Every structure is written in structure tokens, then in C-alpha cells.
C-alpha positions as semicolon CSV with decimal commas, in nm:
position;residue;x (nm);y (nm);z (nm)
1;M;5,448;-6,444;-0,789
2;G;5,293;-6,247;-0,512
3;N;4,928;-6,172;-0,471
4;D;4,914;-5,797;-0,528
5;D;4,557;-5,673;-0,514
6;G;4,651;-5,302;-0,503
7;P;4,738;-5,067;-0,227
8;K;4,676;-5,171;0,126
9;V;4,459;-4,946;0,342
10;S;4,500;-4,937;0,713
11;I;4,213;-4,928;0,962
12;G;4,320;-4,580;1,066
13;D;4,264;-4,461;0,702
14;L;3,916;-4,602;0,693
15;T;3,823;-4,425;1,022
16;G;3,947;-4,096;0,890
17;L;3,752;-4,140;0,566
18;G;3,448;-4,235;0,762
19;Q;3,459;-3,923;0,962
20;V;3,499;-3,704;0,651
21;A;3,213;-3,892;0,483
22;V;2,989;-3,831;0,790
23;Q;3,068;-3,469;0,776
24;L;3,006;-3,437;0,407
25;I;2,667;-3,605;0,449
26;K;2,574;-3,384;0,732
27;T;2,670;-3,076;0,542
28;G;2,476;-3,192;0,230
29;E;2,165;-3,285;0,440
30;H;2,176;-2,939;0,599
31;F;2,184;-2,777;0,260
32;L;1,924;-3,001;0,090
33;D;1,674;-3,021;0,386
34;P;1,516;-2,678;0,335
35;L;1,523;-2,730;-0,038
36;L;1,362;-3,071;-0,048
37;S;1,136;-3,069;0,258
38;P;0,848;-2,878;0,100
39;L;0,863;-3,108;-0,207
40;L;0,885;-3,428;-0,001
41;K;0,609;-3,312;0,226
42;E;0,381;-3,232;-0,070
43;K;0,464;-3,567;-0,233
44;G;0,393;-3,747;0,093
45;L;0,058;-3,582;0,124
46;Q;-0,026;-3,669;-0,236
47;F;0,066;-4,027;-0,171
48;A;-0,137;-4,041;0,146
49;E;-0,434;-3,897;-0,031
50;R;-0,411;-4,142;-0,324
51;S;-0,383;-4,425;-0,066
52;R;-0,694;-4,301;0,132
53;L;-0,892;-4,273;-0,198
54;K;-0,789;-4,613;-0,315
55;R;-0,893;-4,768;0,019
56;R;-1,227;-4,591;0,010
57;V;-1,290;-4,726;-0,346
58;D;-1,193;-5,079;-0,247
59;L;-1,416;-5,067;0,061
60;A;-1,705;-4,927;-0,143
61;S;-1,669;-5,200;-0,392
62;V;-1,680;-5,457;-0,111
63;A;-1,974;-5,289;0,052
64;S;-2,169;-5,276;-0,272
65;Q;-2,115;-5,644;-0,324
66;A;-2,217;-5,724;0,030
67;K;-2,531;-5,521;-0,021
68;D;-2,616;-5,735;-0,323
69;F;-2,554;-6,056;-0,121
70;V;-2,778;-5,932;0,165
71;G;-3,074;-5,836;-0,049
72;D;-3,380;-5,796;0,162
73;L;-3,242;-5,987;0,475
74;P;-3,259;-5,791;0,801
75;L;-2,927;-5,646;0,922
76;H;-2,785;-5,692;1,260
77;P;-2,503;-5,497;1,442
78;V;-2,159;-5,654;1,385
79;P;-1,942;-5,665;1,697
80;D;-1,647;-5,415;1,671
81;R;-1,402;-5,697;1,727
82;I;-1,520;-5,845;1,390
83;L;-1,620;-5,534;1,211
84;Q;-1,298;-5,334;1,261
85;P;-1,054;-5,593;1,114
86;L;-1,307;-5,679;0,846
87;I;-1,323;-5,317;0,728
88;E;-0,952;-5,279;0,752
89;G;-0,890;-5,596;0,546
90;A;-1,164;-5,518;0,290
91;S;-1,028;-5,169;0,240
92;N;-0,680;-5,305;0,157
93;E;-0,811;-5,550;-0,099
94;D;-0,782;-5,460;-0,464
95;E;-0,800;-5,813;-0,616
96;P;-1,165;-5,855;-0,742
97;S;-1,188;-6,220;-0,661
98;L;-1,087;-6,163;-0,305
99;Q;-1,315;-5,859;-0,275
100;V;-1,604;-6,101;-0,336
101;K;-1,486;-6,308;-0,035
102;W;-1,463;-5,992;0,189
103;A;-1,815;-5,897;0,070
104;A;-1,943;-6,246;0,158
105;L;-1,789;-6,225;0,509
106;L;-1,934;-5,880;0,563
107;A;-2,279;-5,991;0,454
108;N;-2,264;-6,300;0,669
109;A;-2,156;-6,090;0,969
110;A;-2,431;-5,834;0,907
111;T;-2,715;-6,083;0,862
112;T;-2,662;-6,329;1,141
113;E;-2,753;-6,275;1,508
114;H;-2,556;-6,567;1,632
115;A;-2,221;-6,439;1,777
116;L;-2,024;-6,733;1,650
117;A;-2,147;-6,718;1,285
118;V;-1,841;-6,516;1,190
119;L;-1,546;-6,579;1,425
120;P;-1,322;-6,288;1,513
121;G;-1,040;-6,475;1,343
122;F;-1,198;-6,490;1,001
123;P;-1,089;-6,148;0,875
124;D;-0,732;-6,224;0,978
125;I;-0,735;-6,550;0,791
126;L;-0,885;-6,405;0,475
127;K;-0,625;-6,116;0,464
128;H;-0,345;-6,368;0,437
129;L;-0,497;-6,565;0,145
130;T;-0,417;-6,523;-0,219
131;P;-0,659;-6,574;-0,508
132;L;-0,492;-6,919;-0,560
133;H;-0,558;-7,014;-0,200
134;V;-0,923;-6,903;-0,229
135;G;-0,956;-7,093;-0,549
136;V;-0,832;-7,416;-0,390
137;L;-1,058;-7,376;-0,085
138;D;-1,358;-7,302;-0,316
139;W;-1,272;-7,613;-0,516
140;M;-1,243;-7,821;-0,198
141;Y;-1,572;-7,693;-0,058
């Protein structure tokens, strides 16, 4: 008994089919582009706006918690190399238990004059941690 899996297709047949498929795709894209572009652009703008709003809400939550941590302590300028990644990371965090850690980091950075109190790598480390990691670190500490 032979192994007959159906008709055999040569490489030449696939090449021809590929060119036809490419032409169909191009034709379809040219037709759909003016129809879909306004919709896709609008949806993209809506997504971007929702994303910006979410980031602002997350950052506001972190900042509010940091303010509570700081209380009446005097504030000091935070170096840009620390503040920029800290704000970026905090604005991307929606997990409440991790927002507390971002708030503590922001409060520490804002209330200490010593340049090495909050190292520039701390925001980068924190953005890679999960709530489980933070829980283990809290338990160990």
C-alpha cells in the first residue's frame, strides 16, 4: 500500500499562489484603507486617552499615599535621574499593594537630603517586582 496523502503541489505552484495572494491582499488593503483608517485612528486616540487617564489616576494614588507618608516632614528636590523613572514606574502600577511601595519610595526620595538614600536603581528594581516578591521581601525584612 502506498502512502497517498493527496495531490502533490510543486514549488512553482506555491510561488504562483503566493503572487496571487499578495496581489489580493494589496487590492483589499487599498479598498479597506480609506474605509477603516478614520475608525482605527479614532479607536487609537480613544485607547491612548484611556491609557493616559489611567496612568494619571495611578500616579495620583501613589502621590496621595506618599503625601500621607511624608506628613509634616520638609520636602527636598529629588534628582531627575531618580524622579523620572520613579514617576514612570508609579504611573504604570495599578496593583494597590505595589502602589504603596512606590509611594514609600517617593516619600523617602522627597524627604531625604542625602543623595544615596534612594539609589537610582531602586525604581528599576521595584518595577520588576510582583506582589508576591514584595510580600516575601516584607516578610524577610
